[in-house]
Short mmCIF file of N, CA and C in Angstrom, two decimals:
data_model
loop_
_atom_site.label_atom_id
_atom_site.label_comp_id
_atom_site.label_asym_id
_atom_site.label_seq_id
_atom_site.Cartn_x
_atom_site.Cartn_y
_atom_site.Cartn_z
N UNK A 1 82.33 111.60 50.17
CA UNK A 1 81.84 112.80 49.52
C UNK A 1 81.41 112.43 48.09
N UNK A 2 80.29 112.94 47.68
CA UNK A 2 79.74 112.69 46.34
C UNK A 2 79.88 113.95 45.49
N UNK A 3 80.26 113.81 44.22
CA UNK A 3 80.38 115.01 43.38
C UNK A 3 79.01 115.62 43.09
N UNK A 4 79.02 116.94 42.84
CA UNK A 4 77.80 117.64 42.47
C UNK A 4 77.42 117.38 41.02
N UNK A 5 78.45 117.18 40.20
CA UNK A 5 78.20 117.02 38.77
C UNK A 5 79.26 116.10 38.17
N UNK A 6 78.82 115.23 37.26
CA UNK A 6 79.71 114.30 36.56
C UNK A 6 79.51 114.50 35.06
N UNK A 7 80.62 114.70 34.34
CA UNK A 7 80.57 114.84 32.88
C UNK A 7 81.53 113.83 32.28
N UNK A 8 81.03 113.04 31.37
CA UNK A 8 81.84 112.02 30.70
C UNK A 8 81.94 112.37 29.22
N UNK A 9 83.17 112.45 28.73
CA UNK A 9 83.41 112.56 27.29
C UNK A 9 84.25 111.36 26.90
N UNK A 10 84.49 111.19 25.63
CA UNK A 10 85.32 110.07 25.18
C UNK A 10 86.74 110.18 25.72
N UNK A 11 87.20 111.39 25.97
CA UNK A 11 88.58 111.61 26.39
C UNK A 11 88.81 111.69 27.89
N UNK A 12 87.76 112.00 28.67
CA UNK A 12 88.01 112.24 30.09
C UNK A 12 86.71 112.18 30.91
N UNK A 13 86.92 112.07 32.21
CA UNK A 13 85.85 112.14 33.20
C UNK A 13 86.07 113.42 33.99
N UNK A 14 85.07 114.30 34.03
CA UNK A 14 85.16 115.54 34.79
C UNK A 14 84.17 115.48 35.94
N UNK A 15 84.64 115.86 37.13
CA UNK A 15 83.82 115.82 38.33
C UNK A 15 83.88 117.18 39.03
N UNK A 16 82.72 117.66 39.47
CA UNK A 16 82.64 118.89 40.23
C UNK A 16 82.34 118.53 41.67
N UNK A 17 83.25 118.92 42.57
CA UNK A 17 83.13 118.66 43.99
C UNK A 17 82.90 119.98 44.73
N UNK A 18 82.43 119.94 45.97
CA UNK A 18 82.28 121.17 46.74
C UNK A 18 83.60 121.92 46.90
N UNK A 19 84.72 121.19 46.89
CA UNK A 19 86.02 121.82 47.11
C UNK A 19 86.89 121.90 45.86
N UNK A 20 86.32 121.68 44.69
CA UNK A 20 87.10 121.82 43.46
C UNK A 20 86.60 120.95 42.33
N UNK A 21 87.12 121.22 41.16
CA UNK A 21 86.79 120.46 39.96
C UNK A 21 88.00 119.64 39.56
N UNK A 22 87.76 118.43 39.03
CA UNK A 22 88.86 117.60 38.54
C UNK A 22 88.49 117.04 37.18
N UNK A 23 89.51 116.78 36.38
CA UNK A 23 89.34 116.10 35.10
C UNK A 23 90.40 115.02 35.04
N UNK A 24 89.95 113.79 34.81
CA UNK A 24 90.84 112.64 34.75
C UNK A 24 90.79 112.06 33.33
N UNK A 25 91.92 112.02 32.63
CA UNK A 25 91.94 111.51 31.26
C UNK A 25 91.67 110.01 31.19
N UNK A 26 91.07 109.59 30.10
CA UNK A 26 90.71 108.19 29.91
C UNK A 26 91.90 107.24 30.08
N UNK A 27 93.09 107.52 29.50
CA UNK A 27 94.21 106.58 29.68
C UNK A 27 94.61 106.42 31.15
N UNK A 28 94.58 107.49 31.92
CA UNK A 28 94.90 107.40 33.34
C UNK A 28 93.89 106.52 34.07
N UNK A 29 92.61 106.71 33.77
CA UNK A 29 91.56 105.92 34.40
C UNK A 29 91.70 104.44 34.05
N UNK A 30 91.98 104.16 32.79
CA UNK A 30 92.12 102.74 32.38
C UNK A 30 93.32 102.11 33.06
N UNK A 31 94.42 102.82 33.16
CA UNK A 31 95.62 102.30 33.80
C UNK A 31 95.39 102.09 35.30
N UNK A 32 94.51 102.88 35.91
CA UNK A 32 94.26 102.81 37.35
C UNK A 32 93.13 101.86 37.73
N UNK A 33 92.65 101.07 36.79
CA UNK A 33 91.56 100.14 37.06
C UNK A 33 91.94 99.19 38.20
N UNK A 34 90.97 98.93 39.08
CA UNK A 34 91.22 98.06 40.22
C UNK A 34 90.37 96.79 40.16
N UNK A 35 89.91 96.39 38.98
CA UNK A 35 89.15 95.15 38.88
C UNK A 35 90.08 93.98 39.21
N UNK A 36 89.52 92.81 39.42
CA UNK A 36 90.31 91.64 39.81
C UNK A 36 91.39 91.31 38.78
N UNK A 37 91.07 91.38 37.50
CA UNK A 37 92.05 91.06 36.46
C UNK A 37 93.22 92.05 36.47
N UNK A 38 92.90 93.34 36.57
CA UNK A 38 93.95 94.37 36.56
C UNK A 38 94.78 94.31 37.83
N UNK A 39 94.15 94.02 38.97
CA UNK A 39 94.90 93.89 40.22
C UNK A 39 95.82 92.68 40.18
N UNK A 40 95.36 91.59 39.58
CA UNK A 40 96.21 90.40 39.45
C UNK A 40 97.44 90.72 38.60
N UNK A 41 97.26 91.48 37.53
CA UNK A 41 98.40 91.90 36.71
C UNK A 41 99.37 92.74 37.54
N UNK A 42 98.83 93.68 38.31
CA UNK A 42 99.68 94.55 39.13
C UNK A 42 100.48 93.74 40.15
N UNK A 43 99.87 92.73 40.73
CA UNK A 43 100.57 91.89 41.70
C UNK A 43 101.72 91.12 41.06
N UNK A 44 101.62 90.88 39.77
CA UNK A 44 102.70 90.21 39.04
C UNK A 44 103.68 91.21 38.44
N UNK A 45 103.51 92.49 38.77
CA UNK A 45 104.42 93.52 38.28
C UNK A 45 104.15 93.96 36.86
N UNK A 46 102.94 93.71 36.37
CA UNK A 46 102.58 94.07 35.00
C UNK A 46 101.50 95.15 35.04
N UNK A 47 101.41 95.91 33.98
CA UNK A 47 100.36 96.94 33.86
C UNK A 47 99.29 96.44 32.89
N UNK A 48 98.05 96.91 33.07
CA UNK A 48 97.00 96.55 32.10
C UNK A 48 97.41 96.99 30.69
N UNK A 49 97.15 96.15 29.73
CA UNK A 49 97.45 96.48 28.34
C UNK A 49 96.24 97.17 27.73
N UNK A 50 96.42 98.41 27.35
CA UNK A 50 95.35 99.17 26.72
C UNK A 50 95.97 100.11 25.70
N UNK A 51 95.26 100.38 24.62
CA UNK A 51 95.78 101.33 23.63
C UNK A 51 96.05 102.69 24.24
N UNK A 52 97.07 103.37 23.79
CA UNK A 52 97.40 104.72 24.29
C UNK A 52 96.24 105.69 24.03
N UNK A 53 95.50 105.45 22.98
CA UNK A 53 94.39 106.34 22.62
C UNK A 53 93.05 105.78 23.13
N UNK A 54 93.07 105.14 24.29
CA UNK A 54 91.84 104.55 24.86
C UNK A 54 90.80 105.64 25.06
N UNK A 55 89.54 105.28 24.90
CA UNK A 55 88.46 106.25 25.04
C UNK A 55 87.38 105.68 25.95
N UNK A 56 86.69 106.57 26.61
CA UNK A 56 85.56 106.19 27.45
C UNK A 56 84.30 106.08 26.60
N UNK A 57 83.51 105.05 26.88
CA UNK A 57 82.25 104.88 26.14
C UNK A 57 81.02 105.08 27.01
N UNK A 58 81.19 104.99 28.31
CA UNK A 58 80.04 105.17 29.19
C UNK A 58 80.42 104.98 30.64
N UNK A 59 79.45 105.24 31.50
CA UNK A 59 79.64 105.08 32.94
C UNK A 59 78.29 104.77 33.57
N UNK A 60 78.32 103.92 34.58
CA UNK A 60 77.11 103.58 35.32
C UNK A 60 77.36 103.85 36.80
N UNK A 61 76.40 104.47 37.47
CA UNK A 61 76.57 104.66 38.92
C UNK A 61 76.48 103.31 39.63
N UNK A 62 77.29 103.15 40.66
CA UNK A 62 77.23 101.98 41.52
C UNK A 62 76.81 102.50 42.90
N UNK A 63 75.56 102.33 43.21
CA UNK A 63 75.03 102.89 44.45
C UNK A 63 75.27 104.39 44.49
N UNK A 64 75.64 104.88 45.66
CA UNK A 64 75.95 106.30 45.83
C UNK A 64 77.44 106.50 46.06
N UNK A 65 78.24 105.46 45.79
CA UNK A 65 79.64 105.54 46.17
C UNK A 65 80.64 105.43 45.02
N UNK A 66 80.21 105.12 43.80
CA UNK A 66 81.19 104.84 42.75
C UNK A 66 80.59 104.91 41.36
N UNK A 67 81.49 104.83 40.37
CA UNK A 67 81.12 104.67 38.96
C UNK A 67 81.79 103.42 38.41
N UNK A 68 81.09 102.76 37.52
CA UNK A 68 81.69 101.69 36.73
C UNK A 68 81.90 102.28 35.34
N UNK A 69 83.16 102.32 34.90
CA UNK A 69 83.48 102.94 33.62
C UNK A 69 83.57 101.91 32.51
N UNK A 70 83.18 102.31 31.31
CA UNK A 70 83.21 101.46 30.13
C UNK A 70 84.19 102.07 29.12
N UNK A 71 85.16 101.29 28.69
CA UNK A 71 86.19 101.75 27.76
C UNK A 71 86.00 101.12 26.39
N UNK A 72 86.56 101.76 25.37
CA UNK A 72 86.37 101.26 24.00
C UNK A 72 87.19 100.02 23.68
N UNK A 73 88.03 99.55 24.61
CA UNK A 73 88.73 98.27 24.39
C UNK A 73 87.91 97.11 24.93
N UNK A 74 86.67 97.39 25.37
CA UNK A 74 85.78 96.36 25.88
C UNK A 74 85.86 96.19 27.39
N UNK A 75 86.79 96.84 28.03
CA UNK A 75 86.95 96.71 29.48
C UNK A 75 85.87 97.51 30.18
N UNK A 76 85.17 96.87 31.12
CA UNK A 76 84.11 97.56 31.85
C UNK A 76 83.85 96.92 33.20
N UNK A 77 84.88 96.34 33.81
CA UNK A 77 84.69 95.68 35.09
C UNK A 77 85.16 96.50 36.28
N UNK A 78 85.92 97.55 36.05
CA UNK A 78 86.46 98.33 37.15
C UNK A 78 85.44 99.23 37.81
N UNK A 79 85.47 99.27 39.13
CA UNK A 79 84.62 100.17 39.90
C UNK A 79 85.51 101.23 40.51
N UNK A 80 85.14 102.48 40.30
CA UNK A 80 85.94 103.62 40.74
C UNK A 80 85.18 104.38 41.82
N UNK A 81 85.45 104.09 43.10
CA UNK A 81 84.78 104.82 44.19
C UNK A 81 85.15 106.31 44.13
N UNK A 82 84.23 107.14 44.62
CA UNK A 82 84.46 108.58 44.61
C UNK A 82 85.77 108.93 45.31
N UNK A 83 86.04 108.30 46.44
CA UNK A 83 87.27 108.59 47.17
C UNK A 83 88.52 108.25 46.37
N UNK A 84 88.48 107.17 45.61
CA UNK A 84 89.61 106.78 44.77
C UNK A 84 89.84 107.82 43.68
N UNK A 85 88.76 108.29 43.07
CA UNK A 85 88.89 109.32 42.03
C UNK A 85 89.47 110.61 42.60
N UNK A 86 89.05 110.97 43.81
CA UNK A 86 89.60 112.16 44.47
C UNK A 86 91.09 111.97 44.74
N UNK A 87 91.49 110.80 45.19
CA UNK A 87 92.90 110.51 45.44
C UNK A 87 93.71 110.62 44.16
N UNK A 88 93.17 110.09 43.06
CA UNK A 88 93.87 110.15 41.78
C UNK A 88 94.13 111.60 41.37
N UNK A 89 93.21 112.49 41.73
CA UNK A 89 93.34 113.90 41.35
C UNK A 89 94.09 114.73 42.40
N UNK A 90 94.47 114.09 43.50
CA UNK A 90 95.20 114.80 44.54
C UNK A 90 94.34 115.66 45.45
N UNK A 91 93.04 115.41 45.50
CA UNK A 91 92.16 116.18 46.39
C UNK A 91 92.15 115.62 47.81
N UNK A 92 92.46 114.36 47.98
CA UNK A 92 92.50 113.75 49.31
C UNK A 92 93.88 113.24 49.63
#
């Protein structure tokens, strides 16, 4: 499922879906990154190190299935599929 509308602010990502609206804060999104580096940390029982006041700087669509988010700590390798974002918000 693809959202109808995507709004990005420095503090959060807001998505409008046919079955509801969600807002995911930037720190939650950064902590939930699934890039290779962040997954390797998780496998070692560690969490990604990011400032508590992390902010979003941008987003790029990846095909029709995901967003690549850009954070102000320079991290921009994580791809967030629509289904993953819905799971994070408890919609799926």
